[in-house]
Short mmCIF file of C-alpha atoms in Angstrom, two decimals:
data_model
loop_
_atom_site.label_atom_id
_atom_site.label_comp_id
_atom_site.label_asym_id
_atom_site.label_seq_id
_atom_site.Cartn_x
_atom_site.Cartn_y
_atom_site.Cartn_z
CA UNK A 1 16.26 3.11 -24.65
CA UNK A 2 14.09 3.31 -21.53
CA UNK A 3 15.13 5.09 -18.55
CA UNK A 4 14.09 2.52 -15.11
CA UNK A 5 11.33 3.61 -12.74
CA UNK A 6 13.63 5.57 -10.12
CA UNK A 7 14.97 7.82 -13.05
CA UNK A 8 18.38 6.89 -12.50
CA UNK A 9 20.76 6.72 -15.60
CA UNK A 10 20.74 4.75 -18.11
CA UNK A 11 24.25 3.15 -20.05
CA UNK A 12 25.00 2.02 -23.93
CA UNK A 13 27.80 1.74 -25.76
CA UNK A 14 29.13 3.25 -28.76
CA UNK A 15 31.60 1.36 -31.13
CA UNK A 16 33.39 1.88 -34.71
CA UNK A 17 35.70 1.18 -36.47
CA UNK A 18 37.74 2.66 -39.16
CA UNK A 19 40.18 2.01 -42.35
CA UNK A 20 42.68 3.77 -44.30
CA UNK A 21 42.39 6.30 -41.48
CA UNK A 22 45.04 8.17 -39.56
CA UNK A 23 42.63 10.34 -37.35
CA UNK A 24 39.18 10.03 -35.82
CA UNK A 25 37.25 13.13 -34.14
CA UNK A 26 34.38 12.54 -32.28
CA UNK A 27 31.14 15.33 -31.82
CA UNK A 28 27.79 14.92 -30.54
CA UNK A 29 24.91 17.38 -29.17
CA UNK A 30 25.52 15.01 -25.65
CA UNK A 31 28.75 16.65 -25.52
CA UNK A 32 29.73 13.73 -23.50
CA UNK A 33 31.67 12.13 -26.50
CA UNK A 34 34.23 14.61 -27.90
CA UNK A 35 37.86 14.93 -29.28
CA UNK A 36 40.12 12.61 -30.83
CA UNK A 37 39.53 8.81 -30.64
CA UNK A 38 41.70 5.95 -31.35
CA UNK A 39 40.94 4.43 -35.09
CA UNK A 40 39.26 1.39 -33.81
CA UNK A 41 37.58 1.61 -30.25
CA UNK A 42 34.17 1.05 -27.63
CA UNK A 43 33.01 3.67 -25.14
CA UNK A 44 29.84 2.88 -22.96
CA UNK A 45 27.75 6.55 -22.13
CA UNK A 46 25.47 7.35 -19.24
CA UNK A 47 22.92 9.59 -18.91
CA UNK A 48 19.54 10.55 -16.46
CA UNK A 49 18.36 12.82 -19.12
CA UNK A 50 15.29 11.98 -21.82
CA UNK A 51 16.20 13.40 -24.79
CA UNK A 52 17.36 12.58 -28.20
CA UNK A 53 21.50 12.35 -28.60
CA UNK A 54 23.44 12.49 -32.04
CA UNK A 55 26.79 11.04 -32.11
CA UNK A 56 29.07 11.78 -34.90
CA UNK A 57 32.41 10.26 -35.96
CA UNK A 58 34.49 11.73 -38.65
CA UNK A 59 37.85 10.06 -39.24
CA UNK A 60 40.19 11.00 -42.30
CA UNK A 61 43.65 9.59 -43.70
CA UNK A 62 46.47 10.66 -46.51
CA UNK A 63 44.40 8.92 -49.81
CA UNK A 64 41.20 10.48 -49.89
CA UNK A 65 38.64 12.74 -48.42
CA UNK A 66 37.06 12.64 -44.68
CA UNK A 67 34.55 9.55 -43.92
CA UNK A 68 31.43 10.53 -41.74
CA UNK A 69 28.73 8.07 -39.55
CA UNK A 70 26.16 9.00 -37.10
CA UNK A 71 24.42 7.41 -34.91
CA UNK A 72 21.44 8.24 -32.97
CA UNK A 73 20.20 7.27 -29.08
CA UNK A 74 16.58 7.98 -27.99
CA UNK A 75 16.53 8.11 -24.46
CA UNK A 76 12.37 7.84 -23.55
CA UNK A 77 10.91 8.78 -20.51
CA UNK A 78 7.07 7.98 -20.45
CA UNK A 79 4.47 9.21 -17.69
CA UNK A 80 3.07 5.79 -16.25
CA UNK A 81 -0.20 6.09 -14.01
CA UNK A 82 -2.03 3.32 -12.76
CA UNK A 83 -5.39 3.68 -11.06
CA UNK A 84 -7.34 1.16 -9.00
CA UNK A 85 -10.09 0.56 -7.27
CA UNK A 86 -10.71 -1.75 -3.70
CA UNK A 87 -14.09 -1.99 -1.30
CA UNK A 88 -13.52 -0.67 2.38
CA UNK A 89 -16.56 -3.26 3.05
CA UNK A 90 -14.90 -6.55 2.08
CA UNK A 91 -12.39 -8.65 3.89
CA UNK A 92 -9.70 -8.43 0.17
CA UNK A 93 -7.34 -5.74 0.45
CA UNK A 94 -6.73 -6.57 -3.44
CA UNK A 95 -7.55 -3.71 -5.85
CA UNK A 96 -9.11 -3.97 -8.89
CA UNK A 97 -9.13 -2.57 -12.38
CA UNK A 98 -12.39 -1.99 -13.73
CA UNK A 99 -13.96 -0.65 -16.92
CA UNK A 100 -18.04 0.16 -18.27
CA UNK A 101 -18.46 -2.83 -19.34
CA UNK A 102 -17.02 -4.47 -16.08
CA UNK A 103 -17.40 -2.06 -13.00
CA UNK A 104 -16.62 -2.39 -9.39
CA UNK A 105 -20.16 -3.20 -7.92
CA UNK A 106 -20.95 -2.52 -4.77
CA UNK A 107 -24.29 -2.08 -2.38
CA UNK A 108 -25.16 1.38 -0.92
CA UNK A 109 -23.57 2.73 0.98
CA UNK A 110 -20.88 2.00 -0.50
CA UNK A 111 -17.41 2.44 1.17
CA UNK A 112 -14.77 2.33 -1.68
CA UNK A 113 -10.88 3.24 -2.43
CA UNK A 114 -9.03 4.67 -4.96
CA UNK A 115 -5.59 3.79 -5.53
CA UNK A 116 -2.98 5.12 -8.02
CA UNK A 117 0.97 4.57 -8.52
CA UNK A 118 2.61 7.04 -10.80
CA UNK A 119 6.17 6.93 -12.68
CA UNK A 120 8.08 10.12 -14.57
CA UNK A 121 5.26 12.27 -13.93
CA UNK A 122 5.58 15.94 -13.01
CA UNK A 123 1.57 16.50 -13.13
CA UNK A 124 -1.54 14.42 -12.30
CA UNK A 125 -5.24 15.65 -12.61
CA UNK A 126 -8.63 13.60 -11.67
CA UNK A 127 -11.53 14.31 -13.00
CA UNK A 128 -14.89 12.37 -12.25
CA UNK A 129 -18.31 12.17 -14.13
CA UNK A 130 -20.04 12.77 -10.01
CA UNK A 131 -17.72 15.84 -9.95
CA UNK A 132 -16.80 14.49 -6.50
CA UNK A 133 -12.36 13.99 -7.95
CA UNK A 134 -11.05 16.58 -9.55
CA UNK A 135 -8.15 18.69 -9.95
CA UNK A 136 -4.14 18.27 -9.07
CA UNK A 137 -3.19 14.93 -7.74
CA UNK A 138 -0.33 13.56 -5.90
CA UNK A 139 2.42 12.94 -8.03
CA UNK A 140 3.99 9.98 -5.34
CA UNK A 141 4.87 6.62 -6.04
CA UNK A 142 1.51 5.70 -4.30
CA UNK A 143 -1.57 7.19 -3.26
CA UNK A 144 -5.07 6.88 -2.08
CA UNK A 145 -8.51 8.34 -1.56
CA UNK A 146 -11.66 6.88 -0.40
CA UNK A 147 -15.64 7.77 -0.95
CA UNK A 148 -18.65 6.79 0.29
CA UNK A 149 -21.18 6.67 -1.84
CA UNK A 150 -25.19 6.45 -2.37
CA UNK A 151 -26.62 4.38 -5.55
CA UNK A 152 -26.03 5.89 -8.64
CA UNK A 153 -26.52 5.24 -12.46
CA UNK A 154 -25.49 3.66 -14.38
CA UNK A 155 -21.75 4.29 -12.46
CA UNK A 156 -19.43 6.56 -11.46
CA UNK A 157 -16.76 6.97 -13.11
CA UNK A 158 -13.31 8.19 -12.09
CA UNK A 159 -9.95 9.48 -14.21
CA UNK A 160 -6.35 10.35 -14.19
CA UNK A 161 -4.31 11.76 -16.72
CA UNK A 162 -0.63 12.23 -15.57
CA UNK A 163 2.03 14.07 -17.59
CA UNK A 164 5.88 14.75 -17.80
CA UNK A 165 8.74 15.63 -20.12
CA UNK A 166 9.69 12.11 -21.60
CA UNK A 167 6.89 11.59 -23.38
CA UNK A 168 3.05 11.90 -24.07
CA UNK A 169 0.76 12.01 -21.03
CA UNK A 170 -1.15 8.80 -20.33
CA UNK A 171 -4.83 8.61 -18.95
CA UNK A 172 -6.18 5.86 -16.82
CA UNK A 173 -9.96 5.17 -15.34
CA UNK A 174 -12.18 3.26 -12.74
CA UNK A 175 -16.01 2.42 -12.78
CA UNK A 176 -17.79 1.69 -9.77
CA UNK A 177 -21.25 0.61 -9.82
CA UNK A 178 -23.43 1.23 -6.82
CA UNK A 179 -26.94 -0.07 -6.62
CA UNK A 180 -29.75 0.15 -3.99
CA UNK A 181 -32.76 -1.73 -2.43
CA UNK A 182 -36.16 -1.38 -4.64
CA UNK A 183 -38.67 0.97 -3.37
CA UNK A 184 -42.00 1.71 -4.71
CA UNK A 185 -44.91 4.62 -3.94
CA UNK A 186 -48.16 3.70 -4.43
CA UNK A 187 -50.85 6.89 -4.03
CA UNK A 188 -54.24 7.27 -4.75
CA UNK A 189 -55.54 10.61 -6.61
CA UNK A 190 -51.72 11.67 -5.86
CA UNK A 191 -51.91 10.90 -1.92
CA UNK A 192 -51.13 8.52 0.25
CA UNK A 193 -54.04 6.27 1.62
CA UNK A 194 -56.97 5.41 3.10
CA UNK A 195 -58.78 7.84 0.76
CA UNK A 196 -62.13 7.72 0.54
CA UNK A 197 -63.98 7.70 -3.09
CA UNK A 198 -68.20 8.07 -3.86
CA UNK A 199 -69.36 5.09 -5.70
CA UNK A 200 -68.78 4.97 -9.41
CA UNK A 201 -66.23 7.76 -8.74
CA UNK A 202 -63.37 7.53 -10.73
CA UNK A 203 -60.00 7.56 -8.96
CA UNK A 204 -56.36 7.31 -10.84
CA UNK A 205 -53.23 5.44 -9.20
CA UNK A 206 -49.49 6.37 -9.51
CA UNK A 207 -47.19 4.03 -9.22
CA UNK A 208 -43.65 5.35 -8.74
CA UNK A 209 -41.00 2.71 -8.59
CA UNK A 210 -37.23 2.95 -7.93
CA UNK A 211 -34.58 0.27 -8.48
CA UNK A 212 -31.42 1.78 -9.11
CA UNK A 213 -29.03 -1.21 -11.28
#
């Protein structure tokens, strides 16, 4: 069983039956479900807590020695995270998951938004291949941070890993691509022109050209 989103509790029931019996004692590690218990009978259980419950039922008559059953209720917890990704530049409000092979792509400067909702987490950390998200994170049901942003290759990249007591912690990323207008440098003997050269001189060019994709 799952706890819901809000954490609230979550029910089941426990039922059994017995024969030949004239008693029924009930333990369990919950200690929610104790004590005597009629020979035949349902009880539904609630609890907030994830955690692993044992429930034991040992019921014994005149004819023969004590009959045993256990059961056993998993109650999981799991840190959610979900990060997203929206462009402060476009008319959509609509986030976006992304990955490498599908980034976010965007002109410079780029104007950008990260989004992320988080469930049964105690502890979020970013972490970003720019260096520019890092650290502790809000731990709310919703939360943002923007950028802006000159071209850069091949993307940046942006992660959260969120963690809690119900289970193991769960990592989620964003890529955003940002590219920029060509530009090229053409020099002559490593300046800029006019230069001047004697005839038959010999004179090298350097082209340096920057497209960032």
């Amino acid at each position: 069983l799952e706890l819901p989103d809000d954490l609230s509790s979550v029910s089941y029931t426990l039922s059994w039956q017995s024969w030949n019996s004239d008693l029924c004692t009930a333990t369990s590690d919950a200690a929610d479900w104790s004590g005597n218990k009629p020979l035949t009978g349902a009880e539904t259980l609630a609890t907030s807590t994830a955690n692993t419950y044992k429930y034991t039922l040992t019921c014994s008559g005149p004819d023969g020695p004590a009959a045993t059953d256990s059961v056993y209720v998993k109650i999981k917890s799991e840190p959610q995270v979900d990060l997203k990704v929206r462009d402060l530049n476009s008319e959509s409000i609509d986030y976006f998951d992304t990955s490498a092979s599908n980034p976010l792509l965007l002109e410079e400067p780029a104007d950008y938004e990260l989004s992320w909702r988080v469930q049964r987490s105690s502890q979020c950390v970013a972490a970003s291949n720019a260096g520019d998200w890092i650290g502790p994170q809000a731990t709310s049901s919703f939360a943002t941070t923007t950028f802006s942003k000159p071209a850069y290759s091949p993307y940046y990249q942006y992660e959260i890993t969120c963690s809690g007591p119900g289970g193991p912690p769960m990592t989620d990323q964003v890529f955003v691509k940002v590219f920029g207008d060509p530009d090229v440098k053409l020099k002559v003997n490593g300046q800029d022109g006019p230069v001047t050269v004697a005839k038959n001189e010999i004179y090298i060019l350097i082209a340096n050209i920057v497209f960032i994709l």
